[in-house]
Amino acid sequence: MSESKIATERHLKFTMSRCLVCKKPSPAEVFTKPNGTSSEVFMRRTCPDHGTQTVRISSDSRFYWLAHGSPENSKHSCGCSGGSCSPAGRGGRSGTLGRNFTDVTSLGSLEKLSTCVALIEIVNSCNLACPTCFADSPVGVRGENLDFVPFDEVVRRIEGVIALKGGIEILQLSGGEPTLHPEFFRLIEWIRIHPKIDYLVINTNGLRFANDPDFVSEIGRLQAKFDNIELYLQFDGVGGAGQKELRGADLRGTRIRAIHNCAAINLPITLAMTVTHDNIGQLGESAEFALGFKHLRGLSFQPRFRSGRIPAALSSSPALSPISVADIVAELNEQLPKGIPRVEFVSLPCGDPNCATIGWLLRIGGSYFSPAQVGIDIAELHALVPDRIRWKIEDLAKCGCDGSPLGEALKKLESMRADESNTFRFFIKPFMDAATWDNDRIDRCCTHVIRPDGKLDSFCRYYSGFPDTWNGPKTASSA
């Protein structure tokens, strides 16, 4: 490497990453390089067998937050402890410097960290055969070919986490396709009457919500009885680009039917859009579409990551830079139609700040406003109430801001959320693969999978497919 090239690089930290070829742990350095008026962020890892590999992990350093996990991640490359040799990190919120996470270190296991979302696979089979399924779910139908986790086993795993954590804020049922479970409605009832589970999210492809009237009717009965149920509906944008690549078919009509059927039973939905290089040009149109439905409460952008059932050429080739948080922020705000304000994004502080980025719009009198336009500092709010995604007005006592300007702003936002159709959230969730792997993020993860052995694991690690991570059976027993 030439001296002039080194001179343009600014070291941020050392960590442990993964070789793009063999996927084994490899020491890595994170650094920035200037690119016009901003800087890009890169990760350079060195594998003893396959040499040095460099991947751009953020197109704009303003949306990369410097944070550390265990000092073990960096001691192989750096003589100091915990990365204290690294310069101050850069954060971003609508083009401004954000909070600094440089010296925040979590040495605890996942059992000791905040669990903002606990995900459990209740069915391994799926009624789709998506070419890029991160769970690599086997295709199955209801009946003897269905691979599912028995009711009592699901309950055992969930109760084990509650005993460990004292409760679960958000429980997400996943798979496979969870709505195929033969005792699905029994599980819903058990979860919703459990005093230690606040909120239930169903991660679904939407086929049964679109095509099964009896199923929709029963879900509607349960939603009316219990409330606090929401769909996390797979959504691949409003255009045709990327539909068949991601799902093997164009399912836009199916998704529209599911959305309208859920509106009829007042069931809220967050759309989960897998973002690829083909459909990234649809972010603004997708946002405009989602904002047109009052029961659509959010749009989650998930850059496609290379794990699970994904073409081998894509999983090993670094030719296409991973889509970063900065790419989505820039593209979304560039594409938003007139009348929708620029979305201000902040990182969620409960886990690693690079793991979850959120922005809000408020619906007031038929128009849209950013929180800042009505005097609400979302970054300050999340900093003072850090370990929750769905904060409540009671959290004012925890942050000590009752009576303060922030407290009054929070009360204003909470009053809007009394009818949650007044608020709309944009969520960016960049899961990791070998190209973007950073062990510091694993050490600070707050999105956890309840494994078949009952233990908690980071979502990224559980689904990575690496040879040294979880590869046990998906079920303890099944039909």
GROMACS .gro file of C-alpha atoms in nm:
model
  479
    1MET     CA    1   0.000   0.000   0.000
    2SER     CA    2   0.144   0.338  -0.102
    3GLU     CA    3   0.221   0.610   0.153
    4SER     CA    4  -0.014   0.851  -0.024
    5LYS     CA    5  -0.300   0.603   0.005
    6ILE     CA    6  -0.234   0.548   0.375
    7ALA     CA    7  -0.224   0.924   0.430
    8THR     CA    8  -0.583   0.958   0.306
    9GLU     CA    9  -0.712   0.696   0.550
   10ARG     CA   10  -0.830   0.781   0.900
   11HIS     CA   11  -0.823   0.491   1.144
   12LEU     CA   12  -1.139   0.439   1.352
   13LYS     CA   13  -1.096   0.106   1.530
   14PHE     CA   14  -0.986  -0.257   1.519
   15THR     CA   15  -1.237  -0.537   1.549
   16MET     CA   16  -1.294  -0.897   1.442
   17SER     CA   17  -1.464  -0.959   1.109
   18ARG     CA   18  -1.495  -1.255   0.870
   19CYS     CA   19  -1.309  -1.371   0.562
   20LEU     CA   20  -1.527  -1.337   0.254
   21VAL     CA   21  -1.409  -1.675   0.124
   22CYS     CA   22  -1.386  -1.916   0.419
   23LYS     CA   23  -1.600  -1.708   0.661
   24LYS     CA   24  -1.351  -1.768   0.945
   25PRO     CA   25  -1.285  -1.494   1.205
   26SER     CA   26  -1.032  -1.244   1.073
   27PRO     CA   27  -0.878  -0.937   1.237
   28ALA     CA   28  -1.002  -0.618   1.076
   29GLU     CA   29  -0.954  -0.244   1.076
   30VAL     CA   30  -1.231   0.011   1.023
   31PHE     CA   31  -1.122   0.336   0.860
   32THR     CA   32  -1.257   0.631   0.666
   33LYS     CA   33  -1.147   0.778   0.333
   34PRO     CA   34  -1.254   1.117   0.199
   35ASN     CA   35  -1.495   1.120  -0.092
   36GLY     CA   36  -1.573   1.471  -0.205
   37THR     CA   37  -1.744   1.663   0.076
   38SER     CA   38  -1.795   1.354   0.297
   39SER     CA   39  -1.607   1.040   0.396
   40GLU     CA   40  -1.679   0.673   0.329
   41VAL     CA   41  -1.620   0.399   0.585
   42PHE     CA   42  -1.436   0.079   0.497
   43MET     CA   43  -1.349  -0.245   0.673
   44ARG     CA   44  -1.024  -0.419   0.581
   45ARG     CA   45  -0.982  -0.773   0.711
   46THR     CA   46  -0.687  -1.010   0.674
   47CYS     CA   47  -0.729  -1.385   0.649
   48PRO     CA   48  -0.414  -1.599   0.684
   49ASP     CA   49  -0.538  -1.823   0.402
   50HIS     CA   50  -0.708  -1.579   0.164
   51GLY     CA   51  -0.527  -1.252   0.217
   52THR     CA   52  -0.655  -0.897   0.262
   53GLN     CA   53  -1.008  -0.801   0.160
   54THR     CA   54  -1.165  -0.455   0.184
   55VAL     CA   55  -1.537  -0.372   0.178
   56ARG     CA   56  -1.709  -0.034   0.199
   57ILE     CA   57  -1.953  -0.053   0.492
   58SER     CA   58  -2.092   0.300   0.478
   59SER     CA   59  -2.115   0.550   0.195
   60ASP     CA   60  -2.122   0.842   0.442
   61SER     CA   61  -1.939   0.849   0.775
   62ARG     CA   62  -2.209   1.073   0.924
   63PHE     CA   63  -2.426   0.760   0.947
   64TYR     CA   64  -2.162   0.536   1.096
   65TRP     CA   65  -2.133   0.535   1.475
   66LEU     CA   66  -1.808   0.432   1.638
   67ALA     CA   67  -1.886   0.186   1.917
   68HIS     CA   68  -1.699  -0.098   2.083
   69GLY     CA   69  -1.784  -0.435   2.230
   70SER     CA   70  -1.544  -0.655   2.418
   71PRO     CA   71  -1.177  -0.547   2.423
   72GLU     CA   72  -1.104  -0.902   2.303
   73ASN     CA   73  -1.217  -0.791   1.957
   74SER     CA   74  -0.933  -0.543   1.919
   75LYS     CA   75  -0.646  -0.660   2.139
   76HIS     CA   76  -0.492  -0.867   1.860
   77SER     CA   77  -0.419  -0.548   1.665
   78CYS     CA   78  -0.401  -0.275   1.924
   79GLY     CA   79  -0.205  -0.249   2.247
   80CYS     CA   80  -0.467  -0.039   2.422
   81SER     CA   81  -0.779  -0.171   2.591
   82GLY     CA   82  -1.127  -0.141   2.450
   83GLY     CA   83  -1.028   0.073   2.153
   84SER     CA   84  -0.945   0.385   2.354
   85CYS     CA   85  -0.678   0.459   2.094
   86SER     CA   86  -0.949   0.523   1.838
   87PRO     CA   87  -1.057   0.875   1.747
   88ALA     CA   88  -1.400   1.010   1.828
   89GLY     CA   89  -1.680   0.849   1.633
   90ARG     CA   90  -1.908   1.021   1.389
   91GLY     CA   91  -2.284   1.003   1.413
   92GLY     CA   92  -2.540   1.150   1.185
   93ARG     CA   93  -2.883   1.305   1.191
   94SER     CA   94  -2.992   1.491   0.881
   95GLY     CA   95  -2.638   1.597   0.804
   96THR     CA   96  -2.534   1.690   1.158
   97LEU     CA   97  -2.296   1.527   1.400
   98GLY     CA   98  -2.472   1.286   1.630
   99ARG     CA   99  -2.389   1.143   1.971
  100ASN     CA  100  -2.050   0.984   2.034
  101PHE     CA  101  -2.043   0.615   2.126
  102THR     CA  102  -1.664   0.579   2.133
  103ASP     CA  103  -1.614   0.465   2.491
  104VAL     CA  104  -1.931   0.262   2.542
  105THR     CA  105  -1.832  -0.099   2.604
  106SER     CA  106  -2.053  -0.391   2.695
  107LEU     CA  107  -1.879  -0.688   2.849
  108GLY     CA  108  -2.197  -0.878   2.939
  109SER     CA  109  -2.337  -1.179   2.761
  110LEU     CA  110  -2.659  -1.153   2.560
  111GLU     CA  111  -2.845  -1.272   2.869
  112LYS     CA  112  -2.734  -0.954   3.048
  113LEU     CA  113  -2.802  -0.712   2.763
  114SER     CA  114  -3.134  -0.550   2.684
  115THR     CA  115  -3.361  -0.766   2.467
  116CYS     CA  116  -3.572  -0.519   2.270
  117VAL     CA  117  -3.701  -0.786   2.032
  118ALA     CA  118  -3.711  -1.160   2.105
  119LEU     CA  119  -3.773  -1.366   1.792
  120ILE     CA  120  -3.879  -1.731   1.799
  121GLU     CA  121  -3.923  -1.964   1.503
  122ILE     CA  122  -4.243  -2.162   1.554
  123VAL     CA  123  -4.259  -2.318   1.205
  124ASN     CA  124  -3.961  -2.417   0.994
  125SER     CA  125  -4.159  -2.487   0.675
  126CYS     CA  126  -4.280  -2.215   0.441
  127ASN     CA  127  -4.545  -2.187   0.172
  128LEU     CA  128  -4.307  -1.989  -0.048
  129ALA     CA  129  -3.965  -2.080  -0.189
  130CYS     CA  130  -3.796  -1.739  -0.188
  131PRO     CA  131  -3.457  -1.753  -0.364
  132THR     CA  132  -3.296  -1.541  -0.090
  133CYS     CA  133  -3.452  -1.676   0.233
  134PHE     CA  134  -3.218  -1.592   0.523
  135ALA     CA  135  -3.366  -1.879   0.727
  136ASP     CA  136  -3.326  -2.129   0.439
  137SER     CA  137  -3.674  -2.262   0.525
  138PRO     CA  138  -3.785  -2.588   0.364
  139VAL     CA  139  -4.096  -2.565   0.151
  140GLY     CA  140  -4.390  -2.735   0.319
  141VAL     CA  141  -4.766  -2.732   0.343
  142ARG     CA  142  -5.013  -2.784   0.621
  143GLY     CA  143  -5.036  -3.151   0.704
  144GLU     CA  144  -4.788  -3.428   0.752
  145ASN     CA  145  -4.508  -3.249   0.567
  146LEU     CA  146  -4.521  -2.945   0.795
  147ASP     CA  147  -4.216  -2.899   1.017
  148PHE     CA  148  -4.322  -2.704   1.324
  149VAL     CA  149  -4.237  -2.661   1.692
  150PRO     CA  150  -4.502  -2.812   1.921
  151PHE     CA  151  -4.704  -2.574   2.139
  152ASP     CA  152  -4.555  -2.690   2.469
  153GLU     CA  153  -4.201  -2.651   2.334
  154VAL     CA  154  -4.269  -2.296   2.216
  155VAL     CA  155  -4.408  -2.211   2.559
  156ARG     CA  156  -4.108  -2.366   2.734
  157ARG     CA  157  -3.861  -2.157   2.536
  158ILE     CA  158  -4.051  -1.832   2.587
  159GLU     CA  159  -4.098  -1.892   2.959
  160GLY     CA  160  -3.727  -1.956   2.992
  161VAL     CA  161  -3.646  -1.613   2.849
  162ILE     CA  162  -3.905  -1.446   3.071
  163ALA     CA  163  -3.752  -1.614   3.377
  164LEU     CA  164  -3.412  -1.483   3.269
  165LYS     CA  165  -3.514  -1.132   3.165
  166GLY     CA  166  -3.818  -1.064   3.382
  167GLY     CA  167  -4.032  -1.000   3.074
  168ILE     CA  168  -4.030  -0.948   2.697
  169GLU     CA  169  -4.108  -0.610   2.543
  170ILE     CA  170  -4.166  -0.732   2.186
  171LEU     CA  171  -4.206  -1.100   2.097
  172GLN     CA  172  -4.187  -1.180   1.727
  173LEU     CA  173  -4.325  -1.508   1.589
  174SER     CA  174  -4.125  -1.612   1.287
  175GLY     CA  175  -4.023  -1.910   1.078
  176GLY     CA  176  -4.055  -2.031   0.805
  177GLU     CA  177  -4.407  -1.903   0.785
  178PRO     CA  178  -4.550  -1.886   1.140
  179THR     CA  179  -4.916  -1.869   1.033
  180LEU     CA  180  -4.892  -2.232   0.918
  181HIS     CA  181  -4.860  -2.354   1.278
  182PRO     CA  182  -5.150  -2.594   1.354
  183GLU     CA  183  -5.205  -2.428   1.694
  184PHE     CA  184  -5.137  -2.074   1.581
  185PHE     CA  185  -5.445  -1.917   1.740
  186ARG     CA  186  -5.388  -2.101   2.068
  187LEU     CA  187  -5.036  -1.956   2.075
  188ILE     CA  188  -5.169  -1.606   2.008
  189GLU     CA  189  -5.414  -1.635   2.299
  190TRP     CA  190  -5.148  -1.769   2.536
  191ILE     CA  191  -4.906  -1.489   2.445
  192ARG     CA  192  -5.162  -1.210   2.473
  193ILE     CA  193  -5.284  -1.315   2.820
  194HIS     CA  194  -4.927  -1.349   2.948
  195PRO     CA  195  -4.861  -1.058   3.187
  196LYS     CA  196  -4.489  -1.046   3.105
  197ILE     CA  197  -4.517  -1.002   2.727
  198ASP     CA  198  -4.597  -0.646   2.617
  199TYR     CA  199  -4.642  -0.669   2.243
  200LEU     CA  200  -4.675  -0.939   1.975
  201VAL     CA  201  -4.542  -0.912   1.620
  202ILE     CA  202  -4.616  -1.172   1.351
  203ASN     CA  203  -4.347  -1.193   1.083
  204THR     CA  204  -4.534  -1.314   0.774
  205ASN     CA  205  -4.530  -1.333   0.396
  206GLY     CA  206  -4.899  -1.244   0.405
  207LEU     CA  207  -5.038  -1.531   0.196
  208ARG     CA  208  -5.295  -1.641   0.455
  209PHE     CA  209  -5.391  -1.281   0.531
  210ALA     CA  210  -5.455  -1.231   0.159
  211ASN     CA  211  -5.625  -1.558   0.070
  212ASP     CA  212  -5.787  -1.714   0.378
  213PRO     CA  213  -6.102  -1.528   0.495
  214ASP     CA  214  -6.162  -1.758   0.792
  215PHE     CA  215  -5.805  -1.706   0.911
  216VAL     CA  216  -5.840  -1.328   0.883
  217SER     CA  217  -6.171  -1.336   1.070
  218GLU     CA  218  -6.018  -1.526   1.364
  219ILE     CA  219  -5.718  -1.292   1.378
  220GLY     CA  220  -5.963  -1.002   1.380
  221ARG     CA  221  -6.146  -1.153   1.678
  222LEU     CA  222  -5.821  -1.190   1.871
  223GLN     CA  223  -5.705  -0.838   1.783
  224ALA     CA  224  -6.035  -0.693   1.904
  225LYS     CA  225  -6.010  -0.894   2.226
  226PHE     CA  226  -5.645  -0.834   2.314
  227ASP     CA  227  -5.500  -0.552   2.099
  228ASN     CA  228  -5.118  -0.512   2.090
  229ILE     CA  229  -5.081  -0.742   1.788
  230GLU     CA  230  -4.903  -0.624   1.474
  231LEU     CA  231  -4.794  -0.774   1.144
  232TYR     CA  232  -4.441  -0.749   1.013
  233LEU     CA  233  -4.534  -0.798   0.649
  234GLN     CA  234  -4.273  -0.887   0.387
  235PHE     CA  235  -4.278  -0.619   0.120
  236ASP     CA  236  -4.044  -0.575  -0.175
  237GLY     CA  237  -4.141  -0.231  -0.298
  238VAL     CA  238  -4.415  -0.097  -0.523
  239GLY     CA  239  -4.238  -0.160  -0.854
  240GLY     CA  240  -4.164  -0.479  -1.042
  241ALA     CA  241  -3.787  -0.460  -0.997
  242GLY     CA  242  -3.657  -0.720  -0.754
  243GLN     CA  243  -3.987  -0.900  -0.699
  244LYS     CA  244  -3.899  -1.231  -0.867
  245GLU     CA  245  -3.536  -1.210  -0.758
  246LEU     CA  246  -3.642  -1.197  -0.392
  247ARG     CA  247  -3.959  -1.411  -0.383
  248GLY     CA  248  -3.954  -1.613  -0.703
  249ALA     CA  249  -4.281  -1.444  -0.808
  250ASP     CA  250  -4.443  -1.102  -0.827
  251LEU     CA  251  -4.651  -1.088  -0.509
  252ARG     CA  252  -4.761  -0.726  -0.521
  253GLY     CA  253  -5.127  -0.817  -0.568
  254THR     CA  254  -5.112  -1.059  -0.277
  255ARG     CA  255  -4.962  -0.794  -0.050
  256ILE     CA  256  -5.230  -0.542  -0.147
  257ARG     CA  257  -5.506  -0.789  -0.057
  258ALA     CA  258  -5.339  -0.864   0.276
  259ILE     CA  259  -5.310  -0.492   0.354
  260HIS     CA  260  -5.676  -0.426   0.276
  261ASN     CA  261  -5.793  -0.733   0.471
  262CYS     CA  262  -5.597  -0.616   0.775
  263ALA     CA  263  -5.747  -0.268   0.745
  264ALA     CA  264  -6.092  -0.426   0.772
  265ILE     CA  265  -6.004  -0.582   1.109
  266ASN     CA  266  -5.801  -0.283   1.235
  267LEU     CA  267  -5.480  -0.484   1.248
  268PRO     CA  268  -5.170  -0.260   1.231
  269ILE     CA  269  -4.886  -0.344   0.993
  270THR     CA  270  -4.521  -0.260   0.954
  271LEU     CA  271  -4.399  -0.323   0.601
  272ALA     CA  272  -4.058  -0.494   0.591
  273MET     CA  273  -3.887  -0.407   0.264
  274THR     CA  274  -3.579  -0.601   0.163
  275VAL     CA  275  -3.366  -0.342  -0.017
  276THR     CA  276  -3.151  -0.450  -0.310
  277HIS     CA  277  -2.956  -0.266  -0.577
  278ASP     CA  278  -3.256  -0.328  -0.806
  279ASN     CA  279  -3.530  -0.178  -0.590
  280ILE     CA  280  -3.344   0.095  -0.398
  281GLY     CA  281  -3.489   0.342  -0.646
  282GLN     CA  282  -3.838   0.264  -0.510
  283LEU     CA  283  -3.789   0.388  -0.151
  284GLY     CA  284  -3.976   0.714  -0.198
  285GLU     CA  285  -4.265   0.554  -0.386
  286SER     CA  286  -4.287   0.281  -0.121
  287ALA     CA  287  -4.297   0.543   0.156
  288GLU     CA  288  -4.572   0.736  -0.023
  289PHE     CA  289  -4.767   0.412  -0.068
  290ALA     CA  290  -4.736   0.317   0.300
  291LEU     CA  291  -4.834   0.664   0.422
  292GLY     CA  292  -5.161   0.627   0.232
  293PHE     CA  293  -5.291   0.368   0.481
  294LYS     CA  294  -5.368   0.468   0.840
  295HIS     CA  295  -5.318   0.116   0.973
  296LEU     CA  296  -4.966   0.099   0.823
  297ARG     CA  297  -4.758   0.219   1.117
  298GLY     CA  298  -4.411   0.189   0.974
  299LEU     CA  299  -4.180   0.094   0.692
  300SER     CA  300  -3.872  -0.109   0.780
  301PHE     CA  301  -3.582  -0.113   0.535
  302GLN     CA  302  -3.361  -0.422   0.553
  303PRO     CA  303  -3.062  -0.419   0.317
  304ARG     CA  304  -3.029  -0.768   0.173
  305PHE     CA  305  -2.756  -0.958   0.352
  306ARG     CA  306  -2.572  -1.258   0.216
  307SER     CA  307  -2.670  -1.557   0.425
  308GLY     CA  308  -2.919  -1.840   0.417
  309ARG     CA  309  -3.061  -1.943   0.080
  310ILE     CA  310  -2.897  -1.695  -0.154
  311PRO     CA  311  -2.719  -1.751  -0.488
  312ALA     CA  312  -2.361  -1.867  -0.429
  313ALA     CA  313  -2.221  -1.606  -0.667
  314LEU     CA  314  -2.379  -1.327  -0.465
  315SER     CA  315  -2.284  -1.473  -0.126
  316SER     CA  316  -1.912  -1.477  -0.204
  317SER     CA  317  -1.861  -1.187  -0.445
  318PRO     CA  318  -1.757  -0.847  -0.308
  319ALA     CA  319  -1.829  -0.687  -0.647
  320LEU     CA  320  -2.141  -0.509  -0.521
  321SER     CA  321  -2.085  -0.297  -0.213
  322PRO     CA  322  -2.333  -0.376   0.065
  323ILE     CA  323  -2.620  -0.129   0.088
  324SER     CA  324  -2.558   0.081   0.398
  325VAL     CA  325  -2.771   0.289   0.631
  326ALA     CA  326  -2.630   0.601   0.467
  327ASP     CA  327  -2.740   0.480   0.122
  328ILE     CA  328  -3.098   0.434   0.242
  329VAL     CA  329  -3.111   0.769   0.425
  330ALA     CA  330  -2.982   0.954   0.119
  331GLU     CA  331  -3.201   0.771  -0.133
  332LEU     CA  332  -3.518   0.794   0.075
  333ASN     CA  333  -3.488   1.167   0.135
  334GLU     CA  334  -3.396   1.230  -0.227
  335GLN     CA  335  -3.698   1.033  -0.353
  336LEU     CA  336  -3.969   1.153  -0.113
  337PRO     CA  337  -4.245   1.338  -0.298
  338LYS     CA  338  -4.328   1.703  -0.238
  339GLY     CA  339  -4.520   1.761   0.083
  340ILE     CA  340  -4.338   1.495   0.287
  341PRO     CA  341  -4.058   1.647   0.497
  342ARG     CA  342  -3.707   1.514   0.510
  343VAL     CA  343  -3.687   1.225   0.756
  344GLU     CA  344  -3.445   1.284   1.043
  345PHE     CA  345  -3.279   0.959   1.149
  346VAL     CA  346  -3.115   0.873   1.480
  347SER     CA  347  -2.963   0.551   1.608
  348LEU     CA  348  -3.137   0.351   1.878
  349PRO     CA  349  -2.912   0.344   2.186
  350CYS     CA  350  -3.028   0.014   2.336
  351GLY     CA  351  -2.790  -0.199   2.128
  352ASP     CA  352  -2.498  -0.117   1.906
  353PRO     CA  353  -2.585   0.216   1.740
  354ASN     CA  354  -2.508   0.075   1.394
  355CYS     CA  355  -2.773  -0.196   1.435
  356ALA     CA  356  -3.091   0.012   1.426
  357THR     CA  357  -3.165   0.358   1.289
  358ILE     CA  358  -3.510   0.516   1.323
  359GLY     CA  359  -3.693   0.819   1.191
  360TRP     CA  360  -4.045   0.948   1.253
  361LEU     CA  361  -4.312   1.141   1.068
  362LEU     CA  362  -4.622   1.283   1.238
  363ARG     CA  363  -4.962   1.297   1.068
  364ILE     CA  364  -5.139   1.615   1.175
  365GLY     CA  365  -5.447   1.750   1.002
  366GLY     CA  366  -5.380   1.566   0.679
  367SER     CA  367  -5.020   1.690   0.656
  368TYR     CA  368  -4.685   1.541   0.755
  369PHE     CA  369  -4.432   1.690   0.994
  370SER     CA  370  -4.096   1.583   1.131
  371PRO     CA  371  -4.066   1.569   1.513
  372ALA     CA  372  -3.829   1.867   1.504
  373GLN     CA  373  -4.098   2.076   1.333
  374VAL     CA  374  -4.322   2.035   1.638
  375GLY     CA  375  -4.047   2.079   1.896
  376ILE     CA  376  -3.958   1.716   1.972
  377ASP     CA  377  -3.593   1.609   1.992
  378ILE     CA  378  -3.610   1.236   1.914
  379ALA     CA  379  -3.238   1.184   1.972
  380GLU     CA  380  -3.264   1.322   2.325
  381LEU     CA  381  -3.575   1.116   2.393
  382HIS     CA  382  -3.407   0.790   2.291
  383ALA     CA  383  -3.097   0.877   2.492
  384LEU     CA  384  -3.300   0.927   2.811
  385VAL     CA  385  -3.524   0.622   2.762
  386PRO     CA  386  -3.267   0.391   2.602
  387ASP     CA  387  -3.380   0.033   2.648
  388ARG     CA  388  -3.720   0.047   2.484
  389ILE     CA  389  -3.850   0.062   2.129
  390ARG     CA  390  -4.211   0.121   2.235
  391TRP     CA  391  -4.171   0.379   2.512
  392LYS     CA  392  -4.467   0.485   2.725
  393ILE     CA  393  -4.562   0.800   2.909
  394GLU     CA  394  -4.470   0.621   3.235
  395ASP     CA  395  -4.109   0.630   3.117
  396LEU     CA  396  -4.102   1.002   3.201
  397ALA     CA  397  -4.037   0.905   3.562
  398LYS     CA  398  -3.740   0.692   3.457
  399CYS     CA  399  -3.571   0.967   3.259
  400GLY     CA  400  -3.650   1.238   3.515
  401CYS     CA  401  -3.777   1.470   3.244
  402ASP     CA  402  -4.135   1.518   3.366
  403GLY     CA  403  -4.202   1.891   3.371
  404SER     CA  404  -3.905   1.970   3.144
  405PRO     CA  405  -3.936   2.092   2.784
  406LEU     CA  406  -3.846   1.741   2.668
  407GLY     CA  407  -4.109   1.594   2.898
  408GLU     CA  408  -4.373   1.824   2.754
  409ALA     CA  409  -4.264   1.731   2.402
  410LEU     CA  410  -4.283   1.362   2.492
  411LYS     CA  411  -4.634   1.410   2.629
  412LYS     CA  412  -4.730   1.581   2.305
  413LEU     CA  413  -4.596   1.289   2.102
  414GLU     CA  414  -4.760   1.038   2.335
  415SER     CA  415  -5.095   1.212   2.289
  416MET     CA  416  -5.051   1.170   1.915
  417ARG     CA  417  -4.971   0.804   1.969
  418ALA     CA  418  -5.297   0.757   2.159
  419ASP     CA  419  -5.418   0.713   1.804
  420GLU     CA  420  -5.107   0.548   1.662
  421SER     CA  421  -5.215   0.627   1.309
  422ASN     CA  422  -5.088   0.980   1.388
  423THR     CA  423  -4.730   0.854   1.389
  424PHE     CA  424  -4.529   0.672   1.124
  425ARG     CA  425  -4.184   0.526   1.177
  426PHE     CA  426  -3.907   0.451   0.929
  427PHE     CA  427  -3.672   0.181   1.054
  428ILE     CA  428  -3.339   0.080   0.900
  429LYS     CA  429  -3.215  -0.259   1.015
  430PRO     CA  430  -2.887  -0.363   0.850
  431PHE     CA  431  -2.826  -0.726   0.943
  432MET     CA  432  -2.469  -0.847   0.899
  433ASP     CA  433  -2.304  -1.104   0.676
  434ALA     CA  434  -1.935  -1.182   0.624
  435ALA     CA  435  -1.878  -0.862   0.426
  436THR     CA  436  -2.005  -0.634   0.704
  437TRP     CA  437  -1.932  -0.851   1.008
  438ASP     CA  438  -1.822  -0.662   1.318
  439ASN     CA  439  -1.797  -0.854   1.645
  440ASP     CA  440  -1.852  -0.533   1.841
  441ARG     CA  441  -2.210  -0.528   1.715
  442ILE     CA  442  -2.267  -0.885   1.830
  443ASP     CA  443  -2.145  -0.793   2.178
  444ARG     CA  444  -2.405  -0.514   2.198
  445CYS     CA  445  -2.695  -0.680   2.014
  446CYS     CA  446  -3.054  -0.628   2.135
  447THR     CA  447  -3.238  -0.825   1.863
  448HIS     CA  448  -3.226  -1.181   1.990
  449VAL     CA  449  -3.337  -1.520   1.864
  450ILE     CA  450  -3.467  -1.775   2.113
  451ARG     CA  451  -3.275  -2.081   1.997
  452PRO     CA  452  -3.411  -2.437   2.008
  453ASP     CA  453  -3.196  -2.503   2.317
  454GLY     CA  454  -3.368  -2.210   2.491
  455LYS     CA  455  -3.064  -1.981   2.488
  456LEU     CA  456  -3.059  -1.633   2.337
  457ASP     CA  457  -2.846  -1.555   2.035
  458SER     CA  458  -2.784  -1.249   1.822
  459PHE     CA  459  -3.004  -1.249   1.511
  460CYS     CA  460  -2.702  -1.197   1.285
  461ARG     CA  461  -2.497  -1.473   1.442
  462TYR     CA  462  -2.784  -1.722   1.448
  463TYR     CA  463  -2.860  -1.680   1.077
  464SER     CA  464  -2.502  -1.628   0.957
  465GLY     CA  465  -2.438  -1.989   0.857
  466PHE     CA  466  -2.076  -1.962   0.973
  467PRO     CA  467  -1.924  -2.299   1.065
  468ASP     CA  468  -1.840  -2.190   1.421
  469THR     CA  469  -2.187  -2.052   1.506
  470TRP     CA  470  -2.514  -2.224   1.591
  471ASN     CA  471  -2.580  -2.523   1.364
  472GLY     CA  472  -2.794  -2.735   1.591
  473PRO     CA  473  -3.140  -2.866   1.507
  474LYS     CA  474  -3.418  -2.615   1.448
  475THR     CA  475  -3.662  -2.815   1.657
  476ALA     CA  476  -3.643  -3.032   1.967
  477SER     CA  477  -3.933  -3.230   1.820
  478SER     CA  478  -4.186  -3.177   1.542
  479ALA     CA  479  -4.471  -3.341   1.360
   0.00000   0.00000   0.00000
